[in-house]
């Protein structure tokens, strides 16, 4: 058995699903939230401790104003609606990404959800919102350089472990498995540093259509992989 501690998901294909079924991309985003609920439950059932979901990238601001506004509204609604249920299910929620560009109302809902669920430990849900791997590393290096400038850290002590402590994900183990839905076989700036040795799983299923069975299929596929980490088994 390969240990499976952390699954990270690039939830892709909402827009295409929405256009196909209801003629609007935003309806696909809304439908995608149902999958989120299901997958959190499956993660708990399968005793996987960490789940990280890519909700909005630093590049997604390049979409139309109406799509971006729709998504931001959906994030606010989701937090307002789900806070109590997430708490009850033992989910500890944290956000990664740059909060500075997000509106105050959303940020305060995010802060509140983090605080409200901070005592939970059943499953650790991390939501990547206004997240980009390059942006994360850049912000980390900025903070690290500041520590050096202030004389609190020597450049000689900077190793991979030190740098990792400045990343948004400092509280997370590296993902074991990355799932991307919708048929695209790319990373799109997700967890660039952290996925060094993650197993990648790509499926054509669009995120709103991604079912429990598809999730289990990904877990089964992961168990067939031989992880080597550079060694010879
Ligand atoms: C993923 O679905 C959700 C976000 C990026 C917010 P998309 O909106 O990228 O859906 P497609 O890829 O256009 O179908
Ligand atoms: C990645 O999907 C971002 C999220 C799922 C939040 P995109 O749809 O933005 O990625 P590209 O543009 O197809 O690479
Ligand atoms: Mg997409």
mmCIF file of C-alpha atoms and ligand atoms in Angstrom:
data_model
loop_
_atom_site.group_PDB
_atom_site.id
_atom_site.type_symbol
_atom_site.label_atom_id
_atom_site.label_comp_id
_atom_site.label_asym_id
_atom_site.label_seq_id
_atom_site.Cartn_x
_atom_site.Cartn_y
_atom_site.Cartn_z
ATOM 1 C CA UNK A 1 0.000 0.000 0.000
ATOM 2 C CA UNK A 2 1.254 3.471 -0.856
ATOM 3 C CA UNK A 3 0.600 5.792 2.065
ATOM 4 C CA UNK A 4 -1.993 8.395 1.096
ATOM 5 C CA UNK A 5 -1.976 11.354 3.402
ATOM 6 C CA UNK A 6 -2.658 14.294 1.121
ATOM 7 C CA UNK A 7 -4.708 14.653 -2.080
ATOM 8 C CA UNK A 8 -4.652 17.889 -4.047
ATOM 9 C CA UNK A 9 -7.246 18.528 -6.747
ATOM 10 C CA UNK A 10 -7.306 20.894 -9.720
ATOM 11 C CA UNK A 11 -11.082 21.179 -10.042
ATOM 12 C CA UNK A 12 -11.320 21.946 -13.748
ATOM 13 C CA UNK A 13 -14.112 21.918 -16.323
ATOM 14 C CA UNK A 14 -16.849 23.896 -14.594
ATOM 15 C CA UNK A 15 -17.138 26.442 -17.389
ATOM 16 C CA UNK A 16 -17.482 23.820 -20.116
ATOM 17 C CA UNK A 17 -20.021 21.886 -18.051
ATOM 18 C CA UNK A 18 -22.089 25.041 -17.529
ATOM 19 C CA UNK A 19 -22.086 25.930 -21.224
ATOM 20 C CA UNK A 20 -23.091 22.392 -22.179
ATOM 21 C CA UNK A 21 -25.948 22.089 -19.683
ATOM 22 C CA UNK A 22 -27.293 25.542 -18.908
ATOM 23 C CA UNK A 23 -25.644 27.878 -21.375
ATOM 24 C CA UNK A 24 -23.671 29.798 -18.748
ATOM 25 C CA UNK A 25 -20.199 29.220 -17.364
ATOM 26 C CA UNK A 26 -21.205 30.434 -13.917
ATOM 27 C CA UNK A 27 -23.880 27.741 -13.608
ATOM 28 C CA UNK A 28 -21.020 25.264 -13.969
ATOM 29 C CA UNK A 29 -19.181 26.853 -11.061
ATOM 30 C CA UNK A 30 -22.286 26.505 -8.950
ATOM 31 C CA UNK A 31 -22.684 22.842 -9.938
ATOM 32 C CA UNK A 32 -19.020 22.280 -9.078
ATOM 33 C CA UNK A 33 -19.753 23.087 -5.441
ATOM 34 C CA UNK A 34 -21.892 19.949 -5.131
ATOM 35 C CA UNK A 35 -18.860 17.911 -6.132
ATOM 36 C CA UNK A 36 -16.804 19.710 -3.489
ATOM 37 C CA UNK A 37 -19.242 18.602 -0.787
ATOM 38 C CA UNK A 38 -19.193 15.004 -2.018
ATOM 39 C CA UNK A 39 -15.423 14.797 -2.235
ATOM 40 C CA UNK A 40 -14.920 16.184 1.270
ATOM 41 C CA UNK A 41 -17.213 13.424 2.570
ATOM 42 C CA UNK A 42 -15.354 10.747 0.567
ATOM 43 C CA UNK A 43 -12.024 12.027 1.852
ATOM 44 C CA UNK A 44 -13.251 11.608 5.424
ATOM 45 C CA UNK A 45 -14.678 8.150 4.668
ATOM 46 C CA UNK A 46 -11.384 7.016 3.206
ATOM 47 C CA UNK A 47 -9.479 8.391 6.199
ATOM 48 C CA UNK A 48 -7.330 10.713 4.123
ATOM 49 C CA UNK A 49 -6.081 13.457 6.388
ATOM 50 C CA UNK A 50 -5.357 16.325 3.959
ATOM 51 C CA UNK A 51 -7.377 17.581 1.007
ATOM 52 C CA UNK A 52 -6.337 20.653 -0.961
ATOM 53 C CA UNK A 53 -8.634 22.201 -3.572
ATOM 54 C CA UNK A 54 -7.634 24.700 -6.257
ATOM 55 C CA UNK A 55 -10.531 27.172 -6.365
ATOM 56 C CA UNK A 56 -9.107 30.297 -8.032
ATOM 57 C CA UNK A 57 -5.688 30.953 -9.539
ATOM 58 C CA UNK A 58 -3.708 34.184 -9.687
ATOM 59 C CA UNK A 59 -4.317 34.030 -13.460
ATOM 60 C CA UNK A 60 -8.094 33.609 -13.195
ATOM 61 C CA UNK A 61 -8.470 37.402 -12.787
ATOM 62 C CA UNK A 62 -7.945 37.529 -16.566
ATOM 63 C CA UNK A 63 -11.472 36.162 -17.102
ATOM 64 C CA UNK A 64 -14.481 38.387 -17.806
ATOM 65 C CA UNK A 65 -15.517 40.693 -15.014
ATOM 66 C CA UNK A 66 -18.884 38.956 -14.747
ATOM 67 C CA UNK A 67 -17.310 35.499 -14.322
ATOM 68 C CA UNK A 68 -14.863 36.759 -11.685
ATOM 69 C CA UNK A 69 -17.639 38.573 -9.797
ATOM 70 C CA UNK A 70 -19.820 35.455 -10.004
ATOM 71 C CA UNK A 71 -17.038 33.310 -8.574
ATOM 72 C CA UNK A 72 -16.312 35.723 -5.714
ATOM 73 C CA UNK A 73 -19.999 35.787 -4.833
ATOM 74 C CA UNK A 74 -20.087 32.001 -4.905
ATOM 75 C CA UNK A 75 -17.088 31.781 -2.553
ATOM 76 C CA UNK A 76 -18.795 34.143 -0.095
ATOM 77 C CA UNK A 77 -22.077 32.208 -0.286
ATOM 78 C CA UNK A 78 -20.308 28.882 0.090
ATOM 79 C CA UNK A 79 -18.521 29.949 3.265
ATOM 80 C CA UNK A 80 -21.666 31.492 4.751
ATOM 81 C CA UNK A 81 -23.716 28.411 3.986
ATOM 82 C CA UNK A 82 -21.190 25.697 4.852
ATOM 83 C CA UNK A 83 -19.375 26.988 7.954
ATOM 84 C CA UNK A 84 -21.581 25.118 10.439
ATOM 85 C CA UNK A 85 -21.665 21.863 8.446
ATOM 86 C CA UNK A 86 -17.902 21.855 7.953
ATOM 87 C CA UNK A 87 -17.427 22.388 11.664
ATOM 88 C CA UNK A 88 -19.823 19.570 12.494
ATOM 89 C CA UNK A 89 -18.051 17.180 10.146
ATOM 90 C CA UNK A 90 -14.741 17.831 11.921
ATOM 91 C CA UNK A 91 -13.188 19.676 8.990
ATOM 92 C CA UNK A 92 -10.393 22.121 9.693
ATOM 93 C CA UNK A 93 -10.349 24.696 6.897
ATOM 94 C CA UNK A 94 -7.423 26.849 5.857
ATOM 95 C CA UNK A 95 -6.796 29.048 2.835
ATOM 96 C CA UNK A 96 -3.633 29.498 0.818
ATOM 97 C CA UNK A 97 -2.946 32.249 -1.710
ATOM 98 C CA UNK A 98 -2.611 36.007 -1.584
ATOM 99 C CA UNK A 99 -5.518 37.573 0.311
ATOM 100 C CA UNK A 100 -4.516 41.135 -0.457
ATOM 101 C CA UNK A 101 -6.359 41.271 -3.776
ATOM 102 C CA UNK A 102 -9.566 39.784 -2.351
ATOM 103 C CA UNK A 103 -12.372 41.966 -1.048
ATOM 104 C CA UNK A 104 -12.625 42.641 2.691
ATOM 105 C CA UNK A 105 -15.946 40.879 3.142
ATOM 106 C CA UNK A 106 -14.618 37.655 1.634
ATOM 107 C CA UNK A 107 -11.365 37.844 3.599
ATOM 108 C CA UNK A 108 -13.249 38.283 6.859
ATOM 109 C CA UNK A 109 -15.420 35.238 6.062
ATOM 110 C CA UNK A 110 -12.256 33.258 5.314
ATOM 111 C CA UNK A 111 -10.583 34.363 8.557
ATOM 112 C CA UNK A 112 -13.700 33.505 10.499
ATOM 113 C CA UNK A 113 -14.009 30.033 8.961
ATOM 114 C CA UNK A 114 -10.354 29.307 9.748
ATOM 115 C CA UNK A 115 -10.779 30.380 13.329
ATOM 116 C CA UNK A 116 -14.136 28.638 13.794
ATOM 117 C CA UNK A 117 -12.769 25.276 12.621
ATOM 118 C CA UNK A 118 -9.273 25.634 14.085
ATOM 119 C CA UNK A 119 -9.926 23.032 16.793
ATOM 120 C CA UNK A 120 -10.938 20.332 14.277
ATOM 121 C CA UNK A 121 -8.619 17.536 13.222
ATOM 122 C CA UNK A 122 -10.626 14.918 11.330
ATOM 123 C CA UNK A 123 -9.680 16.222 7.913
ATOM 124 C CA UNK A 124 -7.611 19.249 6.947
ATOM 125 C CA UNK A 125 -9.186 21.057 4.010
ATOM 126 C CA UNK A 126 -7.035 23.669 2.322
ATOM 127 C CA UNK A 127 -8.621 25.947 -0.254
ATOM 128 C CA UNK A 128 -6.311 27.663 -2.730
ATOM 129 C CA UNK A 129 -7.922 31.019 -3.483
ATOM 130 C CA UNK A 130 -6.048 33.637 -5.497
ATOM 131 C CA UNK A 131 -3.250 31.101 -5.381
ATOM 132 C CA UNK A 132 -0.350 30.737 -7.805
ATOM 133 C CA UNK A 133 2.736 28.599 -7.221
ATOM 134 C CA UNK A 134 5.086 31.248 -8.579
ATOM 135 C CA UNK A 135 3.378 33.970 -6.593
ATOM 136 C CA UNK A 136 3.646 31.864 -3.435
ATOM 137 C CA UNK A 137 7.372 31.224 -3.908
ATOM 138 C CA UNK A 138 7.960 34.895 -4.725
ATOM 139 C CA UNK A 139 6.156 36.050 -1.565
ATOM 140 C CA UNK A 140 8.070 33.465 0.475
ATOM 141 C CA UNK A 141 11.439 34.626 -0.878
ATOM 142 C CA UNK A 142 10.472 38.225 -0.153
ATOM 143 C CA UNK A 143 9.784 37.416 3.493
ATOM 144 C CA UNK A 144 12.894 35.283 3.740
ATOM 145 C CA UNK A 145 15.051 38.068 2.245
ATOM 146 C CA UNK A 146 13.593 40.451 4.819
ATOM 147 C CA UNK A 147 14.705 38.115 7.645
ATOM 148 C CA UNK A 148 18.223 38.069 6.165
ATOM 149 C CA UNK A 149 18.192 41.860 5.776
ATOM 150 C CA UNK A 150 17.189 42.203 9.424
ATOM 151 C CA UNK A 151 20.053 39.934 10.466
ATOM 152 C CA UNK A 152 17.750 37.260 11.910
ATOM 153 C CA UNK A 153 18.770 34.657 9.344
ATOM 154 C CA UNK A 154 22.058 33.961 7.585
ATOM 155 C CA UNK A 155 22.046 33.254 3.852
ATOM 156 C CA UNK A 156 24.156 30.179 4.689
ATOM 157 C CA UNK A 157 21.251 28.685 6.621
ATOM 158 C CA UNK A 158 18.840 28.861 3.700
ATOM 159 C CA UNK A 159 18.038 25.323 2.553
ATOM 160 C CA UNK A 160 14.912 23.696 1.134
ATOM 161 C CA UNK A 161 13.484 23.144 4.599
ATOM 162 C CA UNK A 162 13.961 26.799 5.548
ATOM 163 C CA UNK A 163 12.332 28.026 2.355
ATOM 164 C CA UNK A 164 9.381 25.653 2.861
ATOM 165 C CA UNK A 165 8.714 27.322 6.203
ATOM 166 C CA UNK A 166 7.995 30.597 4.395
ATOM 167 C CA UNK A 167 5.494 29.075 1.960
ATOM 168 C CA UNK A 168 1.716 29.384 2.422
ATOM 169 C CA UNK A 169 1.687 25.598 2.818
ATOM 170 C CA UNK A 170 4.064 25.535 5.798
ATOM 171 C CA UNK A 171 1.467 23.564 7.812
ATOM 172 C CA UNK A 172 0.924 20.928 5.084
ATOM 173 C CA UNK A 173 2.740 17.738 4.106
ATOM 174 C CA UNK A 174 3.524 17.488 0.369
ATOM 175 C CA UNK A 175 0.684 16.038 -1.745
ATOM 176 C CA UNK A 176 0.939 12.322 -2.518
ATOM 177 C CA UNK A 177 -1.602 12.481 -5.326
ATOM 178 C CA UNK A 178 -2.717 15.315 -7.608
ATOM 179 C CA UNK A 179 -5.978 14.857 -9.508
ATOM 180 C CA UNK A 180 -6.950 17.088 -12.419
ATOM 181 C CA UNK A 181 -10.351 16.793 -14.033
ATOM 182 C CA UNK A 182 -11.566 17.916 -17.494
ATOM 183 C CA UNK A 183 -8.917 16.370 -19.718
ATOM 184 C CA UNK A 184 -6.213 19.026 -19.449
ATOM 185 C CA UNK A 185 -2.814 17.536 -18.624
ATOM 186 C CA UNK A 186 -1.105 20.520 -17.038
ATOM 187 C CA UNK A 187 -0.375 22.020 -13.653
ATOM 188 C CA UNK A 188 -1.560 25.614 -14.245
ATOM 189 C CA UNK A 189 0.640 27.079 -11.504
ATOM 190 C CA UNK A 190 -0.651 24.801 -8.704
ATOM 191 C CA UNK A 191 1.681 23.846 -5.803
ATOM 192 C CA UNK A 192 4.808 23.955 -7.984
ATOM 193 C CA UNK A 193 7.234 23.444 -5.118
ATOM 194 C CA UNK A 194 5.170 20.886 -3.223
ATOM 195 C CA UNK A 195 4.416 18.404 -6.044
ATOM 196 C CA UNK A 196 8.066 17.476 -6.669
ATOM 197 C CA UNK A 197 7.275 13.772 -6.086
ATOM 198 C CA UNK A 198 3.477 13.703 -6.245
ATOM 199 C CA UNK A 199 1.718 11.116 -8.410
ATOM 200 C CA UNK A 200 -0.354 12.768 -11.144
ATOM 201 C CA UNK A 201 -3.813 11.551 -12.155
ATOM 202 C CA UNK A 202 -5.669 13.076 -15.090
ATOM 203 C CA UNK A 203 -9.262 12.283 -15.999
ATOM 204 C CA UNK A 204 -11.515 13.577 -18.795
ATOM 205 C CA UNK A 205 -14.505 13.891 -16.449
ATOM 206 C CA UNK A 206 -15.585 17.519 -15.910
ATOM 207 C CA UNK A 207 -15.506 18.599 -12.251
ATOM 208 C CA UNK A 208 -19.332 18.903 -11.808
ATOM 209 C CA UNK A 209 -19.643 15.317 -13.160
ATOM 210 C CA UNK A 210 -16.849 13.937 -10.942
ATOM 211 C CA UNK A 211 -18.492 11.287 -8.751
ATOM 212 C CA UNK A 212 -17.549 9.168 -5.773
ATOM 213 C CA UNK A 213 -16.742 6.328 -8.226
ATOM 214 C CA UNK A 214 -14.311 8.564 -10.143
ATOM 215 C CA UNK A 215 -12.607 9.509 -6.901
ATOM 216 C CA UNK A 216 -12.266 5.838 -5.878
ATOM 217 C CA UNK A 217 -10.860 5.059 -9.339
ATOM 218 C CA UNK A 218 -8.160 7.681 -8.773
ATOM 219 C CA UNK A 219 -7.328 6.187 -5.364
ATOM 220 C CA UNK A 220 -7.108 2.687 -6.907
ATOM 221 C CA UNK A 221 -4.876 3.945 -9.686
ATOM 222 C CA UNK A 222 -2.611 5.592 -7.129
ATOM 223 C CA UNK A 223 -2.188 2.249 -5.361
ATOM 224 C CA UNK A 224 -0.812 0.736 -8.594
ATOM 225 C CA UNK A 225 1.994 3.284 -8.770
ATOM 226 C CA UNK A 226 5.515 2.471 -7.695
ATOM 227 C CA UNK A 227 6.877 5.519 -5.922
ATOM 228 C CA UNK A 228 10.639 5.651 -6.017
ATOM 229 C CA UNK A 229 11.721 9.130 -4.936
ATOM 230 C CA UNK A 230 14.910 8.742 -6.947
ATOM 231 C CA UNK A 231 15.860 5.444 -5.348
ATOM 232 C CA UNK A 232 15.928 1.917 -6.806
ATOM 233 C CA UNK A 233 13.247 -0.325 -5.315
HETATM 234 C C1 LIG B 1 -12.361 25.473 -12.965
HETATM 235 O O1 LIG B 1 -13.227 25.396 -14.040
HETATM 236 C C2 LIG B 1 -12.790 26.486 -11.946
HETATM 237 C C3 LIG B 1 -11.997 27.724 -11.968
HETATM 238 C C4 LIG B 1 -10.921 27.915 -12.675
HETATM 239 C C5 LIG B 1 -12.452 28.809 -11.122
HETATM 240 P P1 LIG B 1 -13.072 26.313 -15.308
HETATM 241 O O2 LIG B 1 -13.837 27.565 -15.113
HETATM 242 O O3 LIG B 1 -11.629 26.513 -15.644
HETATM 243 O O4 LIG B 1 -13.750 25.446 -16.423
HETATM 244 P P2 LIG B 1 -13.278 25.292 -17.930
HETATM 245 O O5 LIG B 1 -11.887 24.734 -17.883
HETATM 246 O O6 LIG B 1 -13.315 26.640 -18.559
HETATM 247 O O7 LIG B 1 -14.267 24.356 -18.524
HETATM 248 C C1 LIG B 2 -6.732 25.978 -13.020
HETATM 249 O O1 LIG B 2 -7.667 25.891 -14.030
HETATM 250 C C2 LIG B 2 -7.262 26.804 -11.898
HETATM 251 C C3 LIG B 2 -8.331 26.212 -11.102
HETATM 252 C C4 LIG B 2 -8.852 25.034 -11.269
HETATM 253 C C5 LIG B 2 -8.805 27.043 -10.031
HETATM 254 P P1 LIG B 2 -7.682 26.872 -15.277
HETATM 255 O O2 LIG B 2 -8.859 26.504 -16.087
HETATM 256 O O3 LIG B 2 -7.579 28.273 -14.811
HETATM 257 O O4 LIG B 2 -6.323 26.498 -16.018
HETATM 258 P P2 LIG B 2 -5.916 26.696 -17.535
HETATM 259 O O5 LIG B 2 -6.110 28.139 -17.880
HETATM 260 O O6 LIG B 2 -6.790 25.820 -18.353
HETATM 261 O O7 LIG B 2 -4.485 26.266 -17.608
HETATM 262 MG MG1 LIG B 3 -10.345 25.511 -16.787
#
